[in-house]
Short mmCIF file of C-alpha atoms in Angstrom, two decimals:
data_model
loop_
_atom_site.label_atom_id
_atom_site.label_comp_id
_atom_site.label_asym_id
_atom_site.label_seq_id
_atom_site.Cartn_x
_atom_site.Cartn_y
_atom_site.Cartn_z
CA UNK A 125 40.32 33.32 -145.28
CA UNK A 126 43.70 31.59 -145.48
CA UNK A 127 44.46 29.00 -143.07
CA UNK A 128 47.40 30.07 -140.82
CA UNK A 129 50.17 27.52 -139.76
CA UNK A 130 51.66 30.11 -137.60
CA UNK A 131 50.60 30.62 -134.16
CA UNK A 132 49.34 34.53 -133.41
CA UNK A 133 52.38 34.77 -131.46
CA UNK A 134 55.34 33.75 -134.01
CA UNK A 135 53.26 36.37 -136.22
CA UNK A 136 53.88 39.05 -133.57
CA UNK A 137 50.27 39.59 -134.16
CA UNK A 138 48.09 41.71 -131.34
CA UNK A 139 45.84 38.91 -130.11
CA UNK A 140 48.96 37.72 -128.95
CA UNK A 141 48.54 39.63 -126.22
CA UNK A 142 46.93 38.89 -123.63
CA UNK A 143 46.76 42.53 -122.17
CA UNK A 144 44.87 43.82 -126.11
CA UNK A 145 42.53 40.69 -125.65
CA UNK A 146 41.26 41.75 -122.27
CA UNK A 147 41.24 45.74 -123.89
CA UNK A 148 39.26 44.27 -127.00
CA UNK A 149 36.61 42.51 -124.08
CA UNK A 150 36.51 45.69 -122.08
CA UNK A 151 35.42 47.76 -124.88
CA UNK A 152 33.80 46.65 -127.92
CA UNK A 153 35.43 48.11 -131.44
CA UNK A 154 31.90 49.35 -132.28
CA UNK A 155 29.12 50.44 -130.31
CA UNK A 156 28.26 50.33 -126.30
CA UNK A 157 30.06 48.55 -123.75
CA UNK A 158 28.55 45.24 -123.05
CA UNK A 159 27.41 44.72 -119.46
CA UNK A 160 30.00 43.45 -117.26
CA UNK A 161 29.83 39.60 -116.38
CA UNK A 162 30.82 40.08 -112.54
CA UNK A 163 27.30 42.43 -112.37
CA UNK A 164 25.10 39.72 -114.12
CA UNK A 165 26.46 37.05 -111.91
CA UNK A 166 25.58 39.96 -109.08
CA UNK A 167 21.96 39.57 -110.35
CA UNK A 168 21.54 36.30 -109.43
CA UNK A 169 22.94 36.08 -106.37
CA UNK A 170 26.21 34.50 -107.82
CA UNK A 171 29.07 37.69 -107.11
CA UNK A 172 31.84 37.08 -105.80
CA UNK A 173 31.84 33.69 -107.48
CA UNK A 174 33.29 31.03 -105.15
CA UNK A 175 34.65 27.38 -105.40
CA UNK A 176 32.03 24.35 -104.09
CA UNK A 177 34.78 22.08 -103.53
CA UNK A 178 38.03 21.29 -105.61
CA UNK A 179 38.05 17.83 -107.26
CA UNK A 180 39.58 18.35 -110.99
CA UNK A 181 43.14 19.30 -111.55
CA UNK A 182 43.44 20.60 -115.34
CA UNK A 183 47.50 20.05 -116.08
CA UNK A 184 47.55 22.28 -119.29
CA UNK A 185 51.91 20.34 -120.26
CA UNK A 186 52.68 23.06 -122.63
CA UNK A 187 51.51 25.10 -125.88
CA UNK A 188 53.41 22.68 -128.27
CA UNK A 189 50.75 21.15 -131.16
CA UNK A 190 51.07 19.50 -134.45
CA UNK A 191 47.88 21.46 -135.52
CA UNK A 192 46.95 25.39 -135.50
CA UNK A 193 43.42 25.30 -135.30
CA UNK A 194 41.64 28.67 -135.80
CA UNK A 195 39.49 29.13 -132.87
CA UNK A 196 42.25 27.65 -130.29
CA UNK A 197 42.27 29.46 -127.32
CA UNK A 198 45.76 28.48 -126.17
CA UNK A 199 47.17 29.74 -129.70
CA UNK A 200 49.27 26.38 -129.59
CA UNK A 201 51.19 24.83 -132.72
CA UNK A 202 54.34 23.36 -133.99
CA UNK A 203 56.24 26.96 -133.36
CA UNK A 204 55.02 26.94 -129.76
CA UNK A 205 58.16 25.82 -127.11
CA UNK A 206 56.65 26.07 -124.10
CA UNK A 207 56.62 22.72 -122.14
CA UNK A 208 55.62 21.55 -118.61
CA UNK A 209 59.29 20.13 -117.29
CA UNK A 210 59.16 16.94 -115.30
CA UNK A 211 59.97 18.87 -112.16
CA UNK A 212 56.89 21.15 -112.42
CA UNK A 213 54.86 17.53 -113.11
CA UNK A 214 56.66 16.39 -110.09
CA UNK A 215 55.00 19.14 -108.17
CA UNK A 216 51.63 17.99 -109.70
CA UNK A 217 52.46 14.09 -108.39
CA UNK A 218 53.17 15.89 -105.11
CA UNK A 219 50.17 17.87 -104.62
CA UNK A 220 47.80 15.07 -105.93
CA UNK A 221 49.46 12.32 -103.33
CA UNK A 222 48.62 15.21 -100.27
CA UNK A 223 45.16 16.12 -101.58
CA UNK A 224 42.79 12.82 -102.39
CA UNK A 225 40.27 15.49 -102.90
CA UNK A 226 41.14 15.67 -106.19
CA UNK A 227 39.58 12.67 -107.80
CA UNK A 228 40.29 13.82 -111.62
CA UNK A 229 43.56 14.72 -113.25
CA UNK A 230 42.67 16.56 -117.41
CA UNK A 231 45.64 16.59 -119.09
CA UNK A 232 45.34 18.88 -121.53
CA UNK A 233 47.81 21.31 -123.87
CA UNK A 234 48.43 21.78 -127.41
CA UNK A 235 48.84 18.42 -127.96
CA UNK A 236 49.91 16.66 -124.27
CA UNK A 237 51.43 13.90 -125.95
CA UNK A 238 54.28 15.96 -127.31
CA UNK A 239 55.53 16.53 -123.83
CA UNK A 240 58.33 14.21 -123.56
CA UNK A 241 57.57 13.40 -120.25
CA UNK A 242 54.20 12.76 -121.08
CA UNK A 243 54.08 9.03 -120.70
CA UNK A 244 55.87 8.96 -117.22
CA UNK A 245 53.37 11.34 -115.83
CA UNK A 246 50.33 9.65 -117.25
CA UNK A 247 52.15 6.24 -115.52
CA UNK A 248 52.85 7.90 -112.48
CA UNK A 249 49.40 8.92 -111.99
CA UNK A 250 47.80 5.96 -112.66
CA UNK A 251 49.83 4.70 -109.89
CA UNK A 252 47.88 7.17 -107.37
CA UNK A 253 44.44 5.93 -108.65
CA UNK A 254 42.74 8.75 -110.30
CA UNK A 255 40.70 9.28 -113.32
CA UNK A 256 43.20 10.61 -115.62
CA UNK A 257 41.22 12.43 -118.55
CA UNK A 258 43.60 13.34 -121.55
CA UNK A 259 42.37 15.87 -124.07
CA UNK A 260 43.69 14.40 -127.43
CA UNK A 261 43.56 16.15 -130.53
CA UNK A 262 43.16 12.61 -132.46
CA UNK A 263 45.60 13.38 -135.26
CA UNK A 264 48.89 13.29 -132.62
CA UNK A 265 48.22 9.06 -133.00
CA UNK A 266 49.26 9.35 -136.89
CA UNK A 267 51.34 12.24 -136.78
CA UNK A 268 54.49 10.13 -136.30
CA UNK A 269 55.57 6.61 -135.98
CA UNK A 270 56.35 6.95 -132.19
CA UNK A 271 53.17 8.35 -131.38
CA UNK A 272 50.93 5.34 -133.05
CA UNK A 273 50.91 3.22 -130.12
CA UNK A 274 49.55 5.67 -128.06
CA UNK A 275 45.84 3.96 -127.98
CA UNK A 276 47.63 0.91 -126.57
CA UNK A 277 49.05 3.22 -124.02
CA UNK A 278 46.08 4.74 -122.75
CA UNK A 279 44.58 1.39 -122.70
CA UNK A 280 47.43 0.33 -120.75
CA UNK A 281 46.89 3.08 -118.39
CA UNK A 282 42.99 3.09 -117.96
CA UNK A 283 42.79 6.91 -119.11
CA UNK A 284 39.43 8.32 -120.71
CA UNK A 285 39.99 9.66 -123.94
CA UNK A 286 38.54 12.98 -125.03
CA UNK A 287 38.98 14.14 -128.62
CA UNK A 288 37.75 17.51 -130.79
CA UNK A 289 35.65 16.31 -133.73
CA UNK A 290 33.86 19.64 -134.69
CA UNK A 291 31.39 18.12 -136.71
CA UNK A 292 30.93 15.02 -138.94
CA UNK A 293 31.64 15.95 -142.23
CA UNK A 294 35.42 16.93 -143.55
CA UNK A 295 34.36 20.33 -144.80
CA UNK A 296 33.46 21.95 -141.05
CA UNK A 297 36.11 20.23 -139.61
CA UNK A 298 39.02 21.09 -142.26
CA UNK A 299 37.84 24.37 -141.79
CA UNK A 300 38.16 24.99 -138.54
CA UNK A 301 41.16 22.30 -137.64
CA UNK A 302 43.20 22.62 -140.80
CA UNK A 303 42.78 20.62 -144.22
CA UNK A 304 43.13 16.78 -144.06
CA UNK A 305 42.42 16.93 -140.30
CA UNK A 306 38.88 15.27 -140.27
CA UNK A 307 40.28 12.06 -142.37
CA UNK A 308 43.12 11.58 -139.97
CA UNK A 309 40.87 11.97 -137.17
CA UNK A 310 37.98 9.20 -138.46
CA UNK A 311 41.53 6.95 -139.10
CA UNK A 312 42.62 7.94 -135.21
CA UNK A 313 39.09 7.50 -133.93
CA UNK A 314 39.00 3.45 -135.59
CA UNK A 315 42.23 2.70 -133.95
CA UNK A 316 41.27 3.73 -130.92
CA UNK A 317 37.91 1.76 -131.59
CA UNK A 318 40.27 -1.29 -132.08
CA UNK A 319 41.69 -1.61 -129.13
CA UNK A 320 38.61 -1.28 -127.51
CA UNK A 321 37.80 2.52 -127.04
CA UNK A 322 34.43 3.88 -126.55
CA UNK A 323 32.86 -0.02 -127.05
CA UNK A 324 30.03 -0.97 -124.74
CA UNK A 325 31.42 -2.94 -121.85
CA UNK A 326 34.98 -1.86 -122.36
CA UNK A 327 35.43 0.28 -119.74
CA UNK A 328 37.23 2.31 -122.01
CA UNK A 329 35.82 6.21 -121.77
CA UNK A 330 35.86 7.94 -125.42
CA UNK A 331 34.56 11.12 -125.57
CA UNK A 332 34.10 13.63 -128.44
CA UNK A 333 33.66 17.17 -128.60
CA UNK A 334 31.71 19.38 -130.66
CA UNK A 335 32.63 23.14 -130.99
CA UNK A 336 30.83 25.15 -133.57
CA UNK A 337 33.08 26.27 -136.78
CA UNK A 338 32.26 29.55 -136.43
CA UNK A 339 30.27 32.24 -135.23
CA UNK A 340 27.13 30.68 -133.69
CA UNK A 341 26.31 28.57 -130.21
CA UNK A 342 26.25 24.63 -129.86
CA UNK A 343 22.91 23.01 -129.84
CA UNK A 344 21.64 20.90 -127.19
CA UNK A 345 24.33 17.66 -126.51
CA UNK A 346 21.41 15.73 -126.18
CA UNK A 347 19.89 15.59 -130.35
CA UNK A 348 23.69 16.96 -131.21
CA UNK A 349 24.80 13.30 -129.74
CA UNK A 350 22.23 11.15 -131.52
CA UNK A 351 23.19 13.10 -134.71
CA UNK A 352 27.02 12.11 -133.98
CA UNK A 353 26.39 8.75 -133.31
CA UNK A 354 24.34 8.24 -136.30
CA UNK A 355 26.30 9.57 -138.94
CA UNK A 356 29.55 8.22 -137.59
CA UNK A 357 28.39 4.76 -136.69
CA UNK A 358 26.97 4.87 -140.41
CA UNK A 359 30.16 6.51 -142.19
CA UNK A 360 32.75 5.13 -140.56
CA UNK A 361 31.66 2.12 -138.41
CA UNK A 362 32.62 4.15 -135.21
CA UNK A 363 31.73 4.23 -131.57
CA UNK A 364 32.03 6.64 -128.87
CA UNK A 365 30.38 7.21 -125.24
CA UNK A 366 29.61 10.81 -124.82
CA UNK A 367 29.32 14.28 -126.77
CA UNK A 368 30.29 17.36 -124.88
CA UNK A 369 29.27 20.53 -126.32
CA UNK A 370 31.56 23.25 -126.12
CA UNK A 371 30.87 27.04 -126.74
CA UNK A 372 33.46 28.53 -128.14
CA UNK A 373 34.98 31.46 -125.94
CA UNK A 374 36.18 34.88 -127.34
CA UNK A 375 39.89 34.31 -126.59
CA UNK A 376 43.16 33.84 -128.51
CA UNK A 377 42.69 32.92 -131.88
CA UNK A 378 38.94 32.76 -131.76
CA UNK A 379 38.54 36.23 -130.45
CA UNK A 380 41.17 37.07 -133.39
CA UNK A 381 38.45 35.68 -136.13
CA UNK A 382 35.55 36.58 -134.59
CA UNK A 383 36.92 40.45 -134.80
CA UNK A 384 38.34 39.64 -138.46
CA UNK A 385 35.29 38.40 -139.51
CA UNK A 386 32.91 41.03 -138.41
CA UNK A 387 31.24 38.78 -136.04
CA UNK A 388 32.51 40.30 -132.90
CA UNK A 389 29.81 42.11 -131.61
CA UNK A 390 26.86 40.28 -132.55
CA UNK A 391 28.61 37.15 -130.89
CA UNK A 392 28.85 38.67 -127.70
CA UNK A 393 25.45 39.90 -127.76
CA UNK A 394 23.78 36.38 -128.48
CA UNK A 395 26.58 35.17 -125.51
CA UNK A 396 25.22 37.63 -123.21
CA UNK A 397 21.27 37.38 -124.17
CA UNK A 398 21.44 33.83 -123.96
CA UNK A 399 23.05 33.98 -120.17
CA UNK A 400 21.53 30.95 -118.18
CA UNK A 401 21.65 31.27 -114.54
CA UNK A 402 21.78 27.66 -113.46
CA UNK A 403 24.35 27.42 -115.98
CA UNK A 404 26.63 30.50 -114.12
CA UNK A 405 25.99 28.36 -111.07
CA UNK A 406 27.49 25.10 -112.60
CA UNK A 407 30.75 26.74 -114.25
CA UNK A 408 33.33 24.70 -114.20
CA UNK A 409 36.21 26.95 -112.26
CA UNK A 410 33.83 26.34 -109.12
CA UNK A 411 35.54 22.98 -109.19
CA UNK A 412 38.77 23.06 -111.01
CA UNK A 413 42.13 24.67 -110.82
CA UNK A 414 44.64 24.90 -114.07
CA UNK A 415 47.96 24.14 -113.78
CA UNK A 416 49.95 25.97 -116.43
CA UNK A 417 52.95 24.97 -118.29
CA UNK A 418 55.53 26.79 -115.70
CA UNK A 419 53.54 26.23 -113.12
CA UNK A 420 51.61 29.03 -112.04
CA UNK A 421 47.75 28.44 -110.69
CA UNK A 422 44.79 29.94 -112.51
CA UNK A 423 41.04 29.35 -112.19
CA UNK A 424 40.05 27.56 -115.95
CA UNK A 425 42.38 27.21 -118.92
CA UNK A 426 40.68 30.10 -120.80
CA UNK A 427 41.64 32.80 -117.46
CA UNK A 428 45.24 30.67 -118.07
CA UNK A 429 45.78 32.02 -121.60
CA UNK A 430 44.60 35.53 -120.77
CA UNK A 431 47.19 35.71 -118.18
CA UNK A 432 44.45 36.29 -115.03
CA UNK A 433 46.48 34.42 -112.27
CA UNK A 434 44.33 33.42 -109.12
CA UNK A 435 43.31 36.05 -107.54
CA UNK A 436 46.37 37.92 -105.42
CA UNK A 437 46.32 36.15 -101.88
CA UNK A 438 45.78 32.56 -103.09
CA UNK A 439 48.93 30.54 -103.81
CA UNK A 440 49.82 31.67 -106.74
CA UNK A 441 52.54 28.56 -107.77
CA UNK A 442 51.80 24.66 -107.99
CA UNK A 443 54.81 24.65 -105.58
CA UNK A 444 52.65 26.93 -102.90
CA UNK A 445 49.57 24.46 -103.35
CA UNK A 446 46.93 24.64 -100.89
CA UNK A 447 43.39 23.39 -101.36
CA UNK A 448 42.28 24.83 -98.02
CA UNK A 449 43.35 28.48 -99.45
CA UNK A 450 42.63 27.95 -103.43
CA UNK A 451 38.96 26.78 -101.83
CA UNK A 452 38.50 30.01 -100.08
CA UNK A 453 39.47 32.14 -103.02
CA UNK A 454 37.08 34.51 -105.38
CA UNK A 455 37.89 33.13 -109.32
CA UNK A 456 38.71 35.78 -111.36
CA UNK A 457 35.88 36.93 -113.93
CA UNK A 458 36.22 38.91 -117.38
CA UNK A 459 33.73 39.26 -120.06
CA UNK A 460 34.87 36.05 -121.86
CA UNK A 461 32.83 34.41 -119.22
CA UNK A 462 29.91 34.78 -120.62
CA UNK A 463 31.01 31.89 -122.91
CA UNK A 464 30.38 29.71 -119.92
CA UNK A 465 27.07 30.65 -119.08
CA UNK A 466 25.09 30.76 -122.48
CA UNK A 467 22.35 28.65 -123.15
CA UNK A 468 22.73 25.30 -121.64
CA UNK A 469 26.32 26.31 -120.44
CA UNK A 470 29.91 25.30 -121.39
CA UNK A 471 32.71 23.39 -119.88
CA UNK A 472 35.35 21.16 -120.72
CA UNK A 473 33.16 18.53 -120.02
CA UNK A 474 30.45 20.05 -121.94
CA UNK A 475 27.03 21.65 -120.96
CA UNK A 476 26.76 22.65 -116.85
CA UNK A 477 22.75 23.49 -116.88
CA UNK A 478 21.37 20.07 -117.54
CA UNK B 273 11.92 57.42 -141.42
CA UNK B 274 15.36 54.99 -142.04
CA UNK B 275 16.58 54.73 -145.93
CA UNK B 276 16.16 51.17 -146.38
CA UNK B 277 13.10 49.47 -145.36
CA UNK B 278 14.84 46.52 -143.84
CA UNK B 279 17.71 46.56 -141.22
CA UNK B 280 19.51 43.57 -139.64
CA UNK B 281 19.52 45.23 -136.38
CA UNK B 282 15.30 45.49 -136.08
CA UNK B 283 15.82 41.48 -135.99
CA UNK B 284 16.50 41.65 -132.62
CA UNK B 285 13.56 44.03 -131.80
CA UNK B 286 11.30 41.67 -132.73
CA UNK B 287 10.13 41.33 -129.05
CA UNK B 288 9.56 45.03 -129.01
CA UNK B 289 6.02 44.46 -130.90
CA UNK B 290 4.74 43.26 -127.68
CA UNK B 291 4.97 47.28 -126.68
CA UNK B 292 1.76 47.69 -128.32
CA UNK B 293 -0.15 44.97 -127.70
CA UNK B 294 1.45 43.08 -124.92
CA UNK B 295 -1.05 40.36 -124.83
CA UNK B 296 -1.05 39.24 -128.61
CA UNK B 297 2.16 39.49 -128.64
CA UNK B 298 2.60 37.29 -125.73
CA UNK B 299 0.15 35.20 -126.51
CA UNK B 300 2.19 35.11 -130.08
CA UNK B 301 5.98 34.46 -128.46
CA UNK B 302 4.59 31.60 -126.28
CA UNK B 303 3.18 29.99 -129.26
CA UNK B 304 5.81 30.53 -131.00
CA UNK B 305 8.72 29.15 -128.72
CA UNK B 306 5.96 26.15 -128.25
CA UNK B 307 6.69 25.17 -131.93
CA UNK B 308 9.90 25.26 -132.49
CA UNK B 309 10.47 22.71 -129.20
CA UNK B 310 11.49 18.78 -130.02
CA UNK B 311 7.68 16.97 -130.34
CA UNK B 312 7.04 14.46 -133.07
CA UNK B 313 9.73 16.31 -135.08
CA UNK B 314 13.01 17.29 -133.79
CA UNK B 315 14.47 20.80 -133.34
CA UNK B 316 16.94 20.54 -136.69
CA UNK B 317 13.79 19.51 -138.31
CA UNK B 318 11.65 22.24 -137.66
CA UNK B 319 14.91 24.74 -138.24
CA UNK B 320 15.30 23.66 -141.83
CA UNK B 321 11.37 23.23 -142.34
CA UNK B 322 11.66 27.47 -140.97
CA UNK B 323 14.52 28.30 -143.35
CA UNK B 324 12.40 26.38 -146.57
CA UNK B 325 9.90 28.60 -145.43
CA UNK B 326 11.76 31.73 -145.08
CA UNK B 327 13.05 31.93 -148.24
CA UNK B 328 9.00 30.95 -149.89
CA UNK B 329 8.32 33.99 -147.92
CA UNK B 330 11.29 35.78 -148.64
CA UNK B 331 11.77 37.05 -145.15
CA UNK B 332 14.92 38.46 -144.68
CA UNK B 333 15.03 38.61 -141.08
CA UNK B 334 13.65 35.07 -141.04
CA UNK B 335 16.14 33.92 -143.27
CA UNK B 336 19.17 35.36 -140.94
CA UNK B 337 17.84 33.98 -137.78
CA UNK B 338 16.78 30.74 -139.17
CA UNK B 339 20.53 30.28 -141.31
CA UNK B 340 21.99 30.55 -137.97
CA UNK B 341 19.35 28.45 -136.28
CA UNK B 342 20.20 25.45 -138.48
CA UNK B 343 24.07 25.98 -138.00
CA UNK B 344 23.35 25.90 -134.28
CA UNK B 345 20.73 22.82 -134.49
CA UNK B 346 23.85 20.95 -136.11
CA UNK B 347 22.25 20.77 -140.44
CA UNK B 348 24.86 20.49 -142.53
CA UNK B 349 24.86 22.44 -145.53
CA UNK B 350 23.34 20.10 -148.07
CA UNK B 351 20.72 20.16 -146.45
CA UNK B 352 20.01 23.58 -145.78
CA UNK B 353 20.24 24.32 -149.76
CA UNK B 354 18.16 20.92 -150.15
CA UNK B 355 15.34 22.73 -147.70
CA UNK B 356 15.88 25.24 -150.13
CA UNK B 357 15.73 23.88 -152.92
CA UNK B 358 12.32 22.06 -151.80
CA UNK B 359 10.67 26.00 -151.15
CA UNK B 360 11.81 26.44 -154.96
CA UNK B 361 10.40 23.43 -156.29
CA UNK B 362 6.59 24.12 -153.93
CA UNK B 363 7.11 28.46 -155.34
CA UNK B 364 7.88 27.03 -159.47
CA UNK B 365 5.82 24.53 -159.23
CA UNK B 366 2.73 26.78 -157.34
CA UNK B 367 2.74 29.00 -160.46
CA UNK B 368 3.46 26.45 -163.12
CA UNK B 369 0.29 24.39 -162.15
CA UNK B 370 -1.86 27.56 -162.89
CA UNK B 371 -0.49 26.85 -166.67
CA UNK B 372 -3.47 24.64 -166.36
CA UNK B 373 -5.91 27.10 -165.60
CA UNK B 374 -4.59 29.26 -168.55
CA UNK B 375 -4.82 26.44 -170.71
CA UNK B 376 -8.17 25.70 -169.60
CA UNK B 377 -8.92 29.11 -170.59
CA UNK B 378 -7.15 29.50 -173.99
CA UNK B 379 -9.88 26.34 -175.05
CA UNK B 380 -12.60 28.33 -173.71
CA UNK B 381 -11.64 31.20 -175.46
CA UNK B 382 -10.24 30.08 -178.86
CA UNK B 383 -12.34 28.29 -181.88
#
């Protein structure tokens, strides 16, 4: 298959829509219905799923990306124009300075950097002393000249590093991330070794993550890591601290392959048999609200790009923040769920069952 | 009866066999899922070791579950055609080395 450089969306293409996603979820193209999430979780004691306790705030600043990955949920790339304004991040400064609660800020997009406020909302939140987490795609650092100081920057600004590196060879990762990616990405992931990034004693936090390239679940992050570690430390002379596995969820342009591909059903059905229960009770939307580009409050990224606000009730708007409230919500489930729950569970900071 | 002997969907029935004798089969699915956990080898190990075999076997079903198995366990796909390549080399060279026997018996049988 062709790689696209087009979003879904500048292609006026139906997995655009949010509304034919959750249609395509609902009901299967071929076959029985699949069993609905919300009465598995029912099963084990789980329905209506609840927050523990709020402590992450996920900032997604806008769809814009220098890459089009195929299995990106948020459908970002170069055509996408949707970008967090400062105002909206000044509501973010806001809530975090009322709310100590919430120890962790993930900055995540497209590509964050390419916010142009970027920078002064990564400083400004360093000045309210919180772990400041910023999901970067690697190949942002040599994308342009002003953007290849940017490990300096983080450095500057104590924030852990998290990075996709699908696997560690260039033909999985070209394939899923777009050709040339995985050399640019070994280049990004020495510079940010140089200045001190994900070497023992550093302090400085650099995190990879693994997402299969295609239709099939992530082994265990335990033997995946040692694999990672060995072949890059041996390939490329680089270090990093953690691997999280990801699973990839049937949304956006993943749910557009996985249909196009014929894998559709049979990926749902090894999502749903391998449904872990201590894994449904770790999900990460028990401790997490997103923030998305204009604002609006939603329980997890993926729920973000499906358009499933918080449920009705709950403030709805950064600008109507209240932890009290978004704590005493139900999240809002769908069948993409399941992605969460398989195996040894999925989150953006990797497995939950462990 | 179905018109093709094998079909991708009986792979996942394979539990079903324990409707006839759910002991054995039991017995058979614990053993089973006891192997394939990390010991003295590690679970991409075993994964490619169960895809050389497949294909010496020339399971279908084994060779579906155990292609994705490897993908999942993180084997890159040099070495899944290497493991491959190995249940070639142990199948050629399995009925090569009974060239020997023939030979031994073409000197017993000619002058």
């Amino acid at each position: 298959m062709a790689f696209a450089t087009k979003s879904l969306k500048a292609q006026h293409h139906q997995f655009a829509n949010p509304a034919f996603q959750l249609d395509v979820l609902q009901q299967p193209l071929h076959g029985e219905p699949f069993p609905l999430f919300s009465e598995r979780l029912q099963q084990h004691g789980l329905f209506p799923l609840r927050p523990v306790g709020t402590t992450i705030l996920q900032v997604n600043v806008g769809k814009m990306c220098n890459q089009t990955c195929r299995h990106c949920h948020v459908d970002a790339g170069p055509d996408r124009k949707e970008i967090m304004t400062r105002d909206t991040l000044q509501l973010c400064l806001d809530v975090l300075a009322q709310a100590p609660q919430l120890t962790t800020v993930d900055i995540t997009g497209g590509a964050p950097e390419m916010n142009p406020d970027f920078r002064w909302f990564v400083e400004e939140l360093s000045k309210l002393n919180r772990q400041v987490i910023v999901r970067c795609n690697l190949t942002i650092i040599l994308a342009n000249k002003k953007y290849h100081d940017l490990p300096l920057f983080f450095k500057e600004n104590w924030v852990q590093v998290v990075s996709s590196l699908p696997y560690f060879q260039a033909s999985r990762t070209d394939a899923q991330r777009g050709e040339g990616v995985f050399e640019k990405s070994i280049k990004a992931l020495q510079l940010l070794n140089e200045v001190g990034y994900g070497k023992e004693g550093s302090g400085l936090k650099l995190d990879l993550v693994y997402n299969p390239s295609g239709a099939f679940l992530p082994a265990s992050q335990k033997s995946l890591e040692a694999e990672f570690k060995r072949r890059l430390r041996s390939g490329y002379s680089i270090e990093f601290n953690n691997l999280f596995c990801i699973t990839n969820l049937p949304v956006s342009r993943y749910l557009d392959y996985l249909v196009e591909s014929g894998n559709y059903e049979s990926y749902m059905e090894k999502l749903i048999s391998a449904f872990n229960p201590a894994a449904a009770a770790n999900v990460m939307c028990r401790n997490t609200i997103s923030v998305g580009w204009d604002g609006y409050l939603y329980d997890c990224d993926f729920n973000q790009m499906l358009e499933l606000g918080v449920e009705p009730g709950a403030p709805q708007h950064i600008r109507d923040f209240n932890l009290a409230q978004l704590d005493a919500r139900n999240i809002v489930l769908n069948q993409h769920c399941y992605g969460c729950t398989a195996g040894a569970g999925s989150s953006c900071g990797g497995e939950t069952a462990g | 009866m179905e018109s093709t002997y094998y079909n991708p969907a009986d792979l996942k029935k394979f539990g079903n066999i324990t409707e006839l004798q759910p002991e054995m089969g039991r017995k058979f699915f614990d053993y089973y899922n006891e192997v394939f956990k990390e010991g003295a080898l590690t679970e991409r190990e075993k994964a490619l070791i169960a895809l050389a075999v497949s294909h010496a076997v020339q399971c279908p079903y084994c060779i579906d579950a155990y292609t994705s198995g490897c993908l999942e366990k993180g084997a890159d796909e040099n070495q899944m055609m290497e493991a491959v390549h190995v249940a070639a080399a142990i199948k050629g060279g399995a009925a090569l080395v009974h060239g020997v026997q023939m030979m031994n018996k073409i000197k017993e049988l000619s002058m």
